[in-house]
Coordinates of N, CA and C in Angstrom, one line a residue:
X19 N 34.4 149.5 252.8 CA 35.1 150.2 251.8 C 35.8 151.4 252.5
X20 N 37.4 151.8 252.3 CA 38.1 152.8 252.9 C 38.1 153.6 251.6
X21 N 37.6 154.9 251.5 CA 37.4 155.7 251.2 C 38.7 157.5 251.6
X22 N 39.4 157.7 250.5 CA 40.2 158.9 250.7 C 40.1 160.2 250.2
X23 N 39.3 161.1 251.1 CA 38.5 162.2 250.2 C 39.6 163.3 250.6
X24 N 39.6 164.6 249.2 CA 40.7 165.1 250.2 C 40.5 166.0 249.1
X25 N 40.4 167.6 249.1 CA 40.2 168.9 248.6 C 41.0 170.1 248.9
X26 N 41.3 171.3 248.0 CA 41.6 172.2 248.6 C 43.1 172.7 248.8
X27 N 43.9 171.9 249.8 CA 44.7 171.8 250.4 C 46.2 170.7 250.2
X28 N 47.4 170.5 249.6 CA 48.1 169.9 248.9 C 49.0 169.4 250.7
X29 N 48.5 168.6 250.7 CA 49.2 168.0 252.1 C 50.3 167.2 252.5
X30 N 51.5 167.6 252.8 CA 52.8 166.9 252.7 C 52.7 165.6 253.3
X31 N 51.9 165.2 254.7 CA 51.5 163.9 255.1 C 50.7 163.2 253.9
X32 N 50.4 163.6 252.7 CA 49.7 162.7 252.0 C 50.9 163.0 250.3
X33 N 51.1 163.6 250.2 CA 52.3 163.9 248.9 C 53.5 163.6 249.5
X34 N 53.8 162.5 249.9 CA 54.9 161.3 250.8 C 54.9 160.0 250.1
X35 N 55.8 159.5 250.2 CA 56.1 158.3 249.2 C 55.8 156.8 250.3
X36 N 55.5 157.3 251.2 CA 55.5 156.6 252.7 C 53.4 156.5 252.7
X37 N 52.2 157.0 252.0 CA 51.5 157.6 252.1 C 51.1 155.9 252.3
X38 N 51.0 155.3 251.5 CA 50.4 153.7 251.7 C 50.8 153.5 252.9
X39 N 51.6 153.1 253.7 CA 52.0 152.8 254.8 C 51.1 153.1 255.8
X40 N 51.7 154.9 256.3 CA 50.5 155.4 256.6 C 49.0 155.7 256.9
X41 N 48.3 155.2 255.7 CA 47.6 155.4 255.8 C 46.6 153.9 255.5
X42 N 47.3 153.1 255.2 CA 46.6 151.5 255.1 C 46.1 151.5 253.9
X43 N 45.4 150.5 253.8 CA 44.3 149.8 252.8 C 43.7 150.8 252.2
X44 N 43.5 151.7 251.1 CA 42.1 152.2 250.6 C 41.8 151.8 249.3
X45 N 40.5 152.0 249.4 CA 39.8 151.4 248.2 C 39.8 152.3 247.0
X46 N 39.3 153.4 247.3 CA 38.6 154.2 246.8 C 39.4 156.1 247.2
X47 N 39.4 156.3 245.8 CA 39.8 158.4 246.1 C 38.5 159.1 245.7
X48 N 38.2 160.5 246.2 CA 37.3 161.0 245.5 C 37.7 162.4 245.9
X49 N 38.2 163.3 245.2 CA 38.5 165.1 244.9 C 37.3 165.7 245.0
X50 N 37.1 166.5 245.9 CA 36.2 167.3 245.9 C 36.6 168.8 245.3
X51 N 37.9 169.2 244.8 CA 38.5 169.8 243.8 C 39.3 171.0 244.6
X52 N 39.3 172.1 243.7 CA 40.3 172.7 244.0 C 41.9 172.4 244.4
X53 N 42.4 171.1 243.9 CA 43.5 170.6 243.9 C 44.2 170.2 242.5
X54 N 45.7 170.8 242.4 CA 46.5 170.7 241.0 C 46.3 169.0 240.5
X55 N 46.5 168.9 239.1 CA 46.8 167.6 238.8 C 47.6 166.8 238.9
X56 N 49.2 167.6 238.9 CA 50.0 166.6 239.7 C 49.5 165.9 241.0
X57 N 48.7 166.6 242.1 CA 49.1 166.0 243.6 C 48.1 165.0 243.2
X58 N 46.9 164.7 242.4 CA 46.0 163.9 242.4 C 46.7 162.9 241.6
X59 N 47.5 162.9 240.5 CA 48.4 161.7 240.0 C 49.0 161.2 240.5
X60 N 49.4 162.1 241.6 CA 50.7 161.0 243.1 C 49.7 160.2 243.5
X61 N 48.9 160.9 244.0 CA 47.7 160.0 244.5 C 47.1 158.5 244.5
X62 N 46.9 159.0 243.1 CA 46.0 157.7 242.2 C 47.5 156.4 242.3
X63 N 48.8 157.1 241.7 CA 50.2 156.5 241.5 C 50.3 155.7 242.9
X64 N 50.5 156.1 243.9 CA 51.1 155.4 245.1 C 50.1 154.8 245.9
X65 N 48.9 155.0 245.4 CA 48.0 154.4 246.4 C 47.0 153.0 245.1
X66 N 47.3 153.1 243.9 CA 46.8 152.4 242.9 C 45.5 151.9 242.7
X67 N 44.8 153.0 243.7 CA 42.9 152.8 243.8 C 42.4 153.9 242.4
X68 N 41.3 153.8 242.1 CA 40.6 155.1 241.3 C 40.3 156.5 241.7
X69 N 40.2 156.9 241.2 CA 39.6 158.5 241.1 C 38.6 158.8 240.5
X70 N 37.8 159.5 242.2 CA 36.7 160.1 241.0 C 36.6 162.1 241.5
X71 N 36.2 162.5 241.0 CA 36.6 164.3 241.3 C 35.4 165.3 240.5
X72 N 34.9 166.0 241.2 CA 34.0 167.2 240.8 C 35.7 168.6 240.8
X73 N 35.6 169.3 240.2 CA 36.5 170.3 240.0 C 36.0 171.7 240.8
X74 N 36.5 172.3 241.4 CA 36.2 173.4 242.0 C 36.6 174.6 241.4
X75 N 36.4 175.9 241.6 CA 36.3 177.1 241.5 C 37.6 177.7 241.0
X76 N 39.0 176.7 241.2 CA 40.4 177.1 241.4 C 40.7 175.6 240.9
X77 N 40.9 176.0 239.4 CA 41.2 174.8 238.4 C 42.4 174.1 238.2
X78 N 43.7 175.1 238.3 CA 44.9 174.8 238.4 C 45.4 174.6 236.6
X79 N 44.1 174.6 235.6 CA 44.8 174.3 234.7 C 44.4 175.3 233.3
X80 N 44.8 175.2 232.3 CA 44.1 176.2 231.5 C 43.0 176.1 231.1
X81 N 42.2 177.2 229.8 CA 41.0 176.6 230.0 C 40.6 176.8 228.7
X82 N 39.8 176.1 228.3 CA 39.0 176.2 226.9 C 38.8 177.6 226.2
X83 N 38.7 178.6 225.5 CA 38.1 179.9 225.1 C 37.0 179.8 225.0
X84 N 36.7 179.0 224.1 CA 34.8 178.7 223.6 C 34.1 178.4 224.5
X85 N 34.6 177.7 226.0 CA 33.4 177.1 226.8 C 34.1 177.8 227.8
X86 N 34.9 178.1 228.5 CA 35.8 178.4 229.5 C 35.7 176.9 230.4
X87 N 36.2 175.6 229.9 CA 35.9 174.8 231.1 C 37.5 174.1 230.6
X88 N 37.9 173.5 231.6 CA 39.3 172.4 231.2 C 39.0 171.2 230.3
X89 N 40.0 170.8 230.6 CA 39.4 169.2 229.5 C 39.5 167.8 229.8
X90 N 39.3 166.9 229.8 CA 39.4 165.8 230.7 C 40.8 165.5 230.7
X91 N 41.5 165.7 229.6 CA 43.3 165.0 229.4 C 44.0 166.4 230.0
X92 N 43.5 167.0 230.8 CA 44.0 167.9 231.7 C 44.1 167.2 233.3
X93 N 43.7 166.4 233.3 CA 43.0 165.3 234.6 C 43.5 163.9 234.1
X94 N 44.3 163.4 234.3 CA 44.7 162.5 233.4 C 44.4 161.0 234.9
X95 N 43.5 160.2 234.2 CA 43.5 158.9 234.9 C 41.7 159.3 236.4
X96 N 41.6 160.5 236.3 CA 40.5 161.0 236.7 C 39.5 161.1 236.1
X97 N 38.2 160.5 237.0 CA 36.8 160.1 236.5 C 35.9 162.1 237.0
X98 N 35.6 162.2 236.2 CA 35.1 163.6 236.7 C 33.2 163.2 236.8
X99 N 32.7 164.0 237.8 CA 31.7 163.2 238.4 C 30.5 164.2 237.7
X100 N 30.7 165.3 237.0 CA 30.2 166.8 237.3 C 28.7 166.5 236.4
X101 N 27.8 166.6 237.0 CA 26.7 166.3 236.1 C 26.3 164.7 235.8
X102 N 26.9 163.8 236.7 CA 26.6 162.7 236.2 C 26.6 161.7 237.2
X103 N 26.2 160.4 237.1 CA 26.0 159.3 237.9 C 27.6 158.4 237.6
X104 N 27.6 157.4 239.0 CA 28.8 156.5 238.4 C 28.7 155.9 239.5
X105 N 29.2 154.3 239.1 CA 29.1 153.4 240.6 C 30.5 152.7 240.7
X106 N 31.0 152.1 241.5 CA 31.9 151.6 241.7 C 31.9 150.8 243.0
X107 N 32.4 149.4 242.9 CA 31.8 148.6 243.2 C 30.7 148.6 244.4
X108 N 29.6 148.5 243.8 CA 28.2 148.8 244.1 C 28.1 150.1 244.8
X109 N 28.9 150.5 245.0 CA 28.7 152.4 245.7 C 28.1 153.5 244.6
X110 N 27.3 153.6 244.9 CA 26.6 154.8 244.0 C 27.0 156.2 244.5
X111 N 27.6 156.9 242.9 CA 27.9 158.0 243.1 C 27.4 159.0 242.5
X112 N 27.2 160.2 242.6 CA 27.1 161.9 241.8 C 28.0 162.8 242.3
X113 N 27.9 164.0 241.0 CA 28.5 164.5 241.6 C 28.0 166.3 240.8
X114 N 28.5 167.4 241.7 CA 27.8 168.5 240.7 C 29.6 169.5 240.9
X115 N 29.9 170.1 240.1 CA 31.1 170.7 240.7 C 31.0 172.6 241.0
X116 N 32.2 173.1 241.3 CA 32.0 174.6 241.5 C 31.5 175.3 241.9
X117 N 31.8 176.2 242.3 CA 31.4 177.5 243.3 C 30.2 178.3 243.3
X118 N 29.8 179.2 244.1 CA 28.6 180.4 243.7 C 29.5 181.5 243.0
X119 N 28.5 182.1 242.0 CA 29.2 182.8 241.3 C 29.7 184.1 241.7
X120 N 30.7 184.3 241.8 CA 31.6 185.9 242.6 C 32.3 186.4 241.9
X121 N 33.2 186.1 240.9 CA 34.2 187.3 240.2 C 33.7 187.1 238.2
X122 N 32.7 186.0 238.1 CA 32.3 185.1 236.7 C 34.1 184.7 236.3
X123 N 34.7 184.3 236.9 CA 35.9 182.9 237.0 C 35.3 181.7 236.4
X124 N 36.5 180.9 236.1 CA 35.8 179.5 235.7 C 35.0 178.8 236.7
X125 N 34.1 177.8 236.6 CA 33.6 176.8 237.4 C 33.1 177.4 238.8
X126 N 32.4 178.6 238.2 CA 31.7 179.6 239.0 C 29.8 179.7 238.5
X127 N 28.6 179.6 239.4 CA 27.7 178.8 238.4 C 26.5 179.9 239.7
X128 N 25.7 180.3 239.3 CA 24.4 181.0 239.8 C 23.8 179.9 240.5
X129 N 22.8 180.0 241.8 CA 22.2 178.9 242.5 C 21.2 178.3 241.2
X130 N 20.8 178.9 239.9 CA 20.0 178.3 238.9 C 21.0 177.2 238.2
X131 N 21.5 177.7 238.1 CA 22.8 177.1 236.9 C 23.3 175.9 237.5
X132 N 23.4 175.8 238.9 CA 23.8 174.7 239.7 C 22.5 174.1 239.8
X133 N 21.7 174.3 239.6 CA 20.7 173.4 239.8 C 20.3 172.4 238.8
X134 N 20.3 173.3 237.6 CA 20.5 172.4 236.3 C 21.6 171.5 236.4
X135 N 22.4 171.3 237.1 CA 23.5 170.5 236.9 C 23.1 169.7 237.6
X136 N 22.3 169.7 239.1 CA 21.5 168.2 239.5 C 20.4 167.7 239.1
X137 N 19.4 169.0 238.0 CA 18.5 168.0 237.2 C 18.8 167.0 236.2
X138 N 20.4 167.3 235.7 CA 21.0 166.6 234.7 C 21.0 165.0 235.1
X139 N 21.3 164.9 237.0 CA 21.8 163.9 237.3 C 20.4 163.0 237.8
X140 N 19.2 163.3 237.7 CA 18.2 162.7 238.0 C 17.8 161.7 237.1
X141 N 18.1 161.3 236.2 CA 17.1 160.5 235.6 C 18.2 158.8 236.0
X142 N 19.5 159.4 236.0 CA 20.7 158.2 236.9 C 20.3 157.9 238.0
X143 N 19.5 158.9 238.9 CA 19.5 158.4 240.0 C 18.2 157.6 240.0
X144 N 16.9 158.1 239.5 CA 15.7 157.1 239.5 C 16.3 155.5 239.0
X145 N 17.1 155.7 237.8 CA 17.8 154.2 237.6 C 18.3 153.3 238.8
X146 N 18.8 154.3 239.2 CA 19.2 153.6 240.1 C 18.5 153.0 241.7
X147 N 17.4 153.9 241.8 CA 16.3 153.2 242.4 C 15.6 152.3 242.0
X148 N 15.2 152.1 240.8 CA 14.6 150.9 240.0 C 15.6 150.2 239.6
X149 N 16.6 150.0 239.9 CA 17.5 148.6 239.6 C 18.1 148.1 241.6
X150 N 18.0 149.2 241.9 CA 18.7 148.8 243.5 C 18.0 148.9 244.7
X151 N 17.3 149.9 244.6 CA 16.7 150.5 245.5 C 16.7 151.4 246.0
X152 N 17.5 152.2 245.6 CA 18.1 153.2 246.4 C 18.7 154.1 245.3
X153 N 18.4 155.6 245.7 CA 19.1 156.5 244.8 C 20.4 156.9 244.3
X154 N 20.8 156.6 245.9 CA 22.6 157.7 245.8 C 23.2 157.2 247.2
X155 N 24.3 157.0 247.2 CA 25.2 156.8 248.4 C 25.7 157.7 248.6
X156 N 27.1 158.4 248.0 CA 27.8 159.4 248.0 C 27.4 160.5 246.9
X157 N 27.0 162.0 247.5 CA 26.8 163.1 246.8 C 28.3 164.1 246.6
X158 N 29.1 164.0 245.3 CA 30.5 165.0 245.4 C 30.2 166.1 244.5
X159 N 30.5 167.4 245.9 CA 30.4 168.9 245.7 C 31.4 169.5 245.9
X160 N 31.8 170.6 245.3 CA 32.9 171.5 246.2 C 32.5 172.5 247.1
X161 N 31.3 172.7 246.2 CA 30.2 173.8 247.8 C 29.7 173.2 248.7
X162 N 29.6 173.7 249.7 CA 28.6 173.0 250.4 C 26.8 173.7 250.4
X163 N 26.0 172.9 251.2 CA 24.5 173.4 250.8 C 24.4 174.7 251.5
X164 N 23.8 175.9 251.2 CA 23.5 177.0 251.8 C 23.3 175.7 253.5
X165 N 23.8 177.3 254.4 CA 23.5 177.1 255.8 C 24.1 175.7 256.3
X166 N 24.8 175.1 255.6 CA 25.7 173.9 256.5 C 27.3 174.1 256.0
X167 N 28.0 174.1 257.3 CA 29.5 174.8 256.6 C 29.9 175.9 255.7
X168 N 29.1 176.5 255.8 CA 29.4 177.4 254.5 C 29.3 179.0 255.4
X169 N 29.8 180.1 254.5 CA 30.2 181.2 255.0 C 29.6 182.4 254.2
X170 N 30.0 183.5 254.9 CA 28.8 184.4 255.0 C 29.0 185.3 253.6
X171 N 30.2 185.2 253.5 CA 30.9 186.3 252.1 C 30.6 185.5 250.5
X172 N 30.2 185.9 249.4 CA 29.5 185.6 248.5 C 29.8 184.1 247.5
X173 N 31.4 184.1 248.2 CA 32.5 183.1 247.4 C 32.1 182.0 247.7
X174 N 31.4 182.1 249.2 CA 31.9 180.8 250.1 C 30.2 180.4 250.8
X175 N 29.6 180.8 250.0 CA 28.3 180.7 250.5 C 28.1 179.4 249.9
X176 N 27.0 178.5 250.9 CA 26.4 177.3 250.0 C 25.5 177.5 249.3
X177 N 25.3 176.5 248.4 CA 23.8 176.5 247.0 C 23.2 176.0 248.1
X178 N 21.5 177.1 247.8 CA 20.6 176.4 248.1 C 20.2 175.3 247.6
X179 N 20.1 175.2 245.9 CA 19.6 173.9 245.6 C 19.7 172.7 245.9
X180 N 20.9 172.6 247.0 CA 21.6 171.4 247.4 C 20.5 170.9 248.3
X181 N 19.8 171.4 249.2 CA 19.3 171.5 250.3 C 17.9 170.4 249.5
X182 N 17.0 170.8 249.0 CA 16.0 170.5 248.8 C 16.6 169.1 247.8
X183 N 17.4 168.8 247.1 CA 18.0 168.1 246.6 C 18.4 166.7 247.7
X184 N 19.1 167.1 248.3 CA 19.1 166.3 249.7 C 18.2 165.7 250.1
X185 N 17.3 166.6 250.2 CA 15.9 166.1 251.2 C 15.1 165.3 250.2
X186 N 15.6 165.0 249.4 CA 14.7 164.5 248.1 C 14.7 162.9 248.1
X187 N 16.8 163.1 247.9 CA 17.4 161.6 247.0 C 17.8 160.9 248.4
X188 N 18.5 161.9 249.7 CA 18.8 161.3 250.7 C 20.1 160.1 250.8
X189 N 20.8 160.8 249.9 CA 22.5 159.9 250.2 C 22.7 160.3 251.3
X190 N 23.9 158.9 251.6 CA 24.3 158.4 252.4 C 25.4 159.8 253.2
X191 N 26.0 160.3 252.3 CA 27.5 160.8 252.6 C 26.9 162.5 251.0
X192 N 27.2 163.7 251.8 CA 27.8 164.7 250.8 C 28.9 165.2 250.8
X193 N 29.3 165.0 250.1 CA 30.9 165.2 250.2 C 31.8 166.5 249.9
X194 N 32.2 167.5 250.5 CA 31.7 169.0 250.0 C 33.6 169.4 250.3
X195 N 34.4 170.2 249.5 CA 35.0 171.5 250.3 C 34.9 172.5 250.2
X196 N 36.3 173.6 249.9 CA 35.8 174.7 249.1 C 35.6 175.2 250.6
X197 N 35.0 175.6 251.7 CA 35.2 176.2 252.9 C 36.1 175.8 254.0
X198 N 37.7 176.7 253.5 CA 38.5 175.9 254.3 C 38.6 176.2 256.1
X199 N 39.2 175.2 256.5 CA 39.4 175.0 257.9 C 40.6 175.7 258.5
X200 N 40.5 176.7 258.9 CA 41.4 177.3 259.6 C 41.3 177.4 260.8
X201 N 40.1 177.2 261.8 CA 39.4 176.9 262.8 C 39.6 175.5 262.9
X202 N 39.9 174.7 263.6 CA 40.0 173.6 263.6 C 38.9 173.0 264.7
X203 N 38.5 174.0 265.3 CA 37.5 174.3 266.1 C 35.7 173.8 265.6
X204 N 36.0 174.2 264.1 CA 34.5 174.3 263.3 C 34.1 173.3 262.8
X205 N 33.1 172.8 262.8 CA 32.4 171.6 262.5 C 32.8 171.1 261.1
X206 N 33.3 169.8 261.1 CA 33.5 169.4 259.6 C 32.4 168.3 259.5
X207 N 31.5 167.3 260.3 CA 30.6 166.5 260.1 C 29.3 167.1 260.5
X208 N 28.4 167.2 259.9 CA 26.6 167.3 260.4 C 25.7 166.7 259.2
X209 N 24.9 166.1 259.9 CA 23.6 165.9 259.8 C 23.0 166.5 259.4
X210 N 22.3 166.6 257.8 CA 21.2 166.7 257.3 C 20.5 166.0 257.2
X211 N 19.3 165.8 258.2 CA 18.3 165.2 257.7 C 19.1 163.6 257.8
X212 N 19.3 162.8 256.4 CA 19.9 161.6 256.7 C 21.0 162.0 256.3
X213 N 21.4 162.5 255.7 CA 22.9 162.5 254.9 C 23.9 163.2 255.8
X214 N 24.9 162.4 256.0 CA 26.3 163.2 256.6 C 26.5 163.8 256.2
X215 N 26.9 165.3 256.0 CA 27.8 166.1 255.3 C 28.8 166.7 256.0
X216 N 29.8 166.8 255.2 CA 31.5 166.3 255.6 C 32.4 167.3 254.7
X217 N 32.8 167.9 255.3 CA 33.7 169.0 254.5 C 35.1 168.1 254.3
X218 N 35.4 168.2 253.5 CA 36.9 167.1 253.2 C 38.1 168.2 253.0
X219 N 38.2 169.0 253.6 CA 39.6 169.8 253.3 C 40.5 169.3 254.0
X220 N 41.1 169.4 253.2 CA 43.2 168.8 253.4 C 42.4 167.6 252.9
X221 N 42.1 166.7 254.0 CA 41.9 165.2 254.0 C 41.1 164.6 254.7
X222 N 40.4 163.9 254.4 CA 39.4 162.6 255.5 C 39.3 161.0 255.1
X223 N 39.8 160.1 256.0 CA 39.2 159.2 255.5 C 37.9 158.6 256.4
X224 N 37.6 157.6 255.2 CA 35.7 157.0 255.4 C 35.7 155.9 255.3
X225 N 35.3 155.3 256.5 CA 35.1 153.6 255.8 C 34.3 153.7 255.8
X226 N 33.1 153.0 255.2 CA 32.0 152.6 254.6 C 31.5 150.8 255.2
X227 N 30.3 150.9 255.8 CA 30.5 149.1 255.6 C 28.9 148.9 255.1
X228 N 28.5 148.0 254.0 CA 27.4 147.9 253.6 C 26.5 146.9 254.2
X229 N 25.1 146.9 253.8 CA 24.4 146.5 253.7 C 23.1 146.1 252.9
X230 N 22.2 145.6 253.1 CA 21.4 145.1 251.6 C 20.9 146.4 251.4
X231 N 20.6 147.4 252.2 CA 19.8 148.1 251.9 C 20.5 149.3 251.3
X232 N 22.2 149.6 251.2 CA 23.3 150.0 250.8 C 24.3 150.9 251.8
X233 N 24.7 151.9 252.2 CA 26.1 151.7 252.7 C 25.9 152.6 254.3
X234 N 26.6 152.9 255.0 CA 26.5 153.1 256.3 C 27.8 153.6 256.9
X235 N 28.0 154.8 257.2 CA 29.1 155.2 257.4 C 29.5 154.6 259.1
X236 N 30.9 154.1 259.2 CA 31.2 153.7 260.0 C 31.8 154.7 261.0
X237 N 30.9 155.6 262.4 CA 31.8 156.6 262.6 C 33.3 156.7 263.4
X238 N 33.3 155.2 264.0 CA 34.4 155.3 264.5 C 36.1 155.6 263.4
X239 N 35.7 155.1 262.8 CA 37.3 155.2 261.7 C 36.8 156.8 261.0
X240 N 35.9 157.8 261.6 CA 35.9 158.8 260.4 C 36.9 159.9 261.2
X241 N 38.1 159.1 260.4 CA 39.4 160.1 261.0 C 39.6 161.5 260.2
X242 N 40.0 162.2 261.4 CA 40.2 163.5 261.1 C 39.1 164.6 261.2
X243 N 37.8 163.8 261.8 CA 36.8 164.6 261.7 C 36.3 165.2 263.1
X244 N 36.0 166.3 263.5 CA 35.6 166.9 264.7 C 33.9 166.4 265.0
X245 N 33.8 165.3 265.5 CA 32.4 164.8 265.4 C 31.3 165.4 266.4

C-alpha cells in the first residue's frame, strides 16, 4: 500500500496537475493537518484515493462559537480521524489531533485533555485486537510525542501522553507534523520502541507491504525521509 502523508506546508510539486504522474500509484492520503481545504480537495481530486486527517492547531477555516471547533462540511470529502478508530482496507487507523496548549487558539489541548482524546480511542483499539490481532497500524497526530521531534518552545513541544500510549498499543507507523523542517539536516524518521515515527511536513511517501501479522514499513521507498 502507497501511502501520501503530507502536513503543514502547501507544496507546489504536489498542487500540480502533473502530481499523478509524478508521483505514481497511491493508494491511500492521510493530513496530519495544519493544511487549507482547498490544497487537500486538489488532492483527493487528482489523485482519486481517500482521505483521512487529524486537524492541527492552524485550521484554515472558521469556527463554531459554542464549541470553538470547525465542522466536518468545512473538510469536504475528508475522513477526520480525531478521537477515533477507522480501517481501510485492512490498515488500521487512529488518530488524536492538535497542539499543546500556548495562546488557548483553536485545536490547542493540555497534555490531560490530549489524553482524553486517546482514552476515547481505546475501546476501537482492543476491538481491534480481538477481531485481528493487533491494535493499530498507523497512529495520526499533528504533535509529535514529548522528546521525539519536537521543540523546546511551549507551541512545539510534544504530548507526553503519546509516549506511554505508544508503548502500550505499539503501531506500526506515528504519523506526526506540526514541527516544521527548516533543517533539512533534522531527523524526520525514529524509532520508538516499535513504532516509526515520521514527521510528514511538506510530504512523505510510505509504502507499506503486509503481512498476517499486519503491515511493515517498506524502508527503501520511504522517500523523502532522512533515515
Amino acid at each position: 500500500m502507497r501511502i501520501l502523508a503530507v502536513s503543514d506546508r502547501v507544496e507546489p510539486q504536489l498542487y500540480n496537475s502533473s502530481i499523478a504522474r509524478w508521483l505514481g500509484p497511491v493508494d491511500l492520503l492521510i493530513s496530519c493537518g495544519d493544511l487549507p481545504p482547498y490544497y487537500l480537495d486538489f488532492l483527493i481530486s487528482f489523485l482519486n484515493v481517500p482521505m483521512y486527517q487529524v486537524i492541527g492547531n492552524h485550521c484554515y477555516v472558521p469556527h463554531d462559537v459554542a464549541t470553538n471547533k470547525c465542522l466536518p462540511e468545512d473538510y469536504p470529502g475528508v475522513s477526520n480521524l480525531n478521537g477515533r478508530t477507522a480501517e481501510y482496507n485492512g490498515l488500521l487507523m487512529a488518530g488524536a489531533e492538535g497542539s499543546p496548549l500556548y495562546n488557548g487558539g483553536p485545536h490547542q489541548y493540555t497534555n490531560r485533555q490530549f489524553a482524553q482524546t486517546l482514552l476515547r480511542l481505546v475501546p476501537g483499539l482492543l476491538a481491534n485486537k480481538a477481531r485481528v490481532g493487533r491494535y493499530l497500524d498507523v497512529l495520526v497526530t499533528h504533535a509529535p510525542p514529548r522528546g521525539t521531534h519536537d521543540n523546546p518552545d511551549t507551541a512545539h513541544r510534544g504530548f507526553p501522553a503519546l509516549v506511554p500510549f505508544i508503548t502500550r498499543f505499539k503501531p506500526t507507523l506515528l504519523l506526526h507534523g506540526h514541527t516544521h523542517r527548516y533543517d533539512f539536516n533534522l531527523p524526520m524518521h525514529t524509532d520508538l520502541g516499535r513504532t516509526h515515527v515520521i514527521n510528514t511536513y511538506g510530504h512523505i511517501l510510505l509504502e507499506l507491504g503486509s503481512e498476517r501479522s499486519g503491515w511493515l514499513l517498506n524502508n527503501e521507498t520511504l522517500r523523502g525521509a532522512k533515515l
